[in-house]
Amino acid sequence: MMELTLTAWTPAEVYDRILRREPFFLLDVRNEDAFADWRIEGDAIEAMNVPYFDLLDGVDQLVPKLPKDKDILVVCAKEGSSKFVAEELVKAGLERVAYLQGGMRAWSEYLHPVKVGDVAGGALYQFLRVGKGCLSYAVVSNGEMAVVDPARFTDVYLHFAQEKGAKIVAVIDTHLHADHISGGRQLAEAAGATYYLPPGDAGEVTYAYEPLTDGKEIRIGQSRIVIRALHSPGHTPGSTSLIVDDKYLLSGDILFVGSIGRPDLAGRAKEFAPDLRRTLYETYRQLPGHLLVLPAHYAWASEVNDEGVVAATLSELYAKNPGLQIQDEGEFVTTVTENLPPQPNAYQQIRMVNMGKLAPTPDEASEMEIGPNRCAVHG
């Protein structure tokens, strides 16, 4: 009897293949609505959705529709269903079958670090949360580290600091997030660091924080994180951008590579839209065009460049970003208040967690965060 050859791919291995544009066939066995809402994407991926319940009686009808010359990755929500289907496919004679270890839950929680560039005394790193399109950052300089917009997986940043021989001294949230649970407070507490939050977003928070005020300068080793006249409201009232070392603009959820931030997640879109326009068309316009824009999210795999980084210079974005080409104010307000994707899953609960008013278990937190980030206006 032939031995089953079934392998598990980790989220890191899957993302590595996507970065290398290595073709594989994705068989997603979640329900149709879950697949339509959010799935693994990449240039070289061919995908098919067949719900698990349609395969309980066997995979014989499915096998002829699957490629024999490509690796097949079977994916489900948490692993169990995909492992079962993958085993059935191997029994049916397919040889190149794997399943995603931990399922889409693990995919949603995977963070991939990549170096963006140098700063005085060190470097700046971007962490891509590839399953959600969330981005966080670490600035490392002379044995000190600042973390910006961290996900709730604090161990990732603590281990990274350890690897770099650095002590985390500052943790910064550019705004009160609505699409994912911030790890800011927990990380600052674990590392003995100062936690910064813009006071304009902190009206209802239940915890202590250091106000991230306009013009504040935070020094990490030799590197400076300067918020210089960059209170940048629009996505939220307190949204604050960071200029790091006069090279990088951490734009939070105000400006993305392929789009701009949405102003409606606090329920006051018409009120916030003019603020968003002023930030994008006036405040940012006065900044040097060479600044490399590093946002807190991305919506499409195409926003990841050939180095595996989500970034573009400010001058490039003023030339090509659709959200920066709308000269008429009325048309801009219409675009950012009416041309919106669905709001993020459980975003009201997530805002409550980030205010300190809800304390979910790890399972509840995972459930709240499942799905794409949806922080952008879609052109």
mmCIF file of C-alpha atoms in Angstrom, residues 26-40 47-50 104:
data_model
loop_
_atom_site.group_PDB
_atom_site.id
_atom_site.type_symbol
_atom_site.label_atom_id
_atom_site.label_comp_id
_atom_site.label_asym_id
_atom_site.label_seq_id
_atom_site.Cartn_x
_atom_site.Cartn_y
_atom_site.Cartn_z
ATOM 1 C CA LEU A 26 -5.481 26.982 -3.545
ATOM 2 C CA LEU A 27 -8.441 24.801 -2.595
ATOM 3 C CA ASP A 28 -10.443 26.727 0.013
ATOM 4 C CA VAL A 29 -13.044 24.554 1.746
ATOM 5 C CA ARG A 30 -14.687 27.258 3.851
ATOM 6 C CA ASN A 31 -18.253 28.377 3.139
ATOM 7 C CA GLU A 32 -18.781 30.524 0.041
ATOM 8 C CA ASP A 33 -19.466 33.719 1.996
ATOM 9 C CA ALA A 34 -16.255 33.353 4.027
ATOM 10 C CA PHE A 35 -14.247 32.775 0.841
ATOM 11 C CA ALA A 36 -15.856 35.754 -0.901
ATOM 12 C CA ASP A 37 -15.147 37.965 2.116
ATOM 13 C CA TRP A 38 -11.463 37.151 2.489
ATOM 14 C CA ARG A 39 -8.933 34.653 1.156
ATOM 15 C CA ILE A 40 -5.234 34.077 0.515
ATOM 16 C CA ALA A 47 -7.981 29.397 -6.433
ATOM 17 C CA MET A 48 -11.121 27.309 -6.146
ATOM 18 C CA ASN A 49 -13.768 27.320 -3.422
ATOM 19 C CA VAL A 50 -15.581 24.064 -2.626
ATOM 20 C CA MET A 104 -7.047 30.948 8.136
#
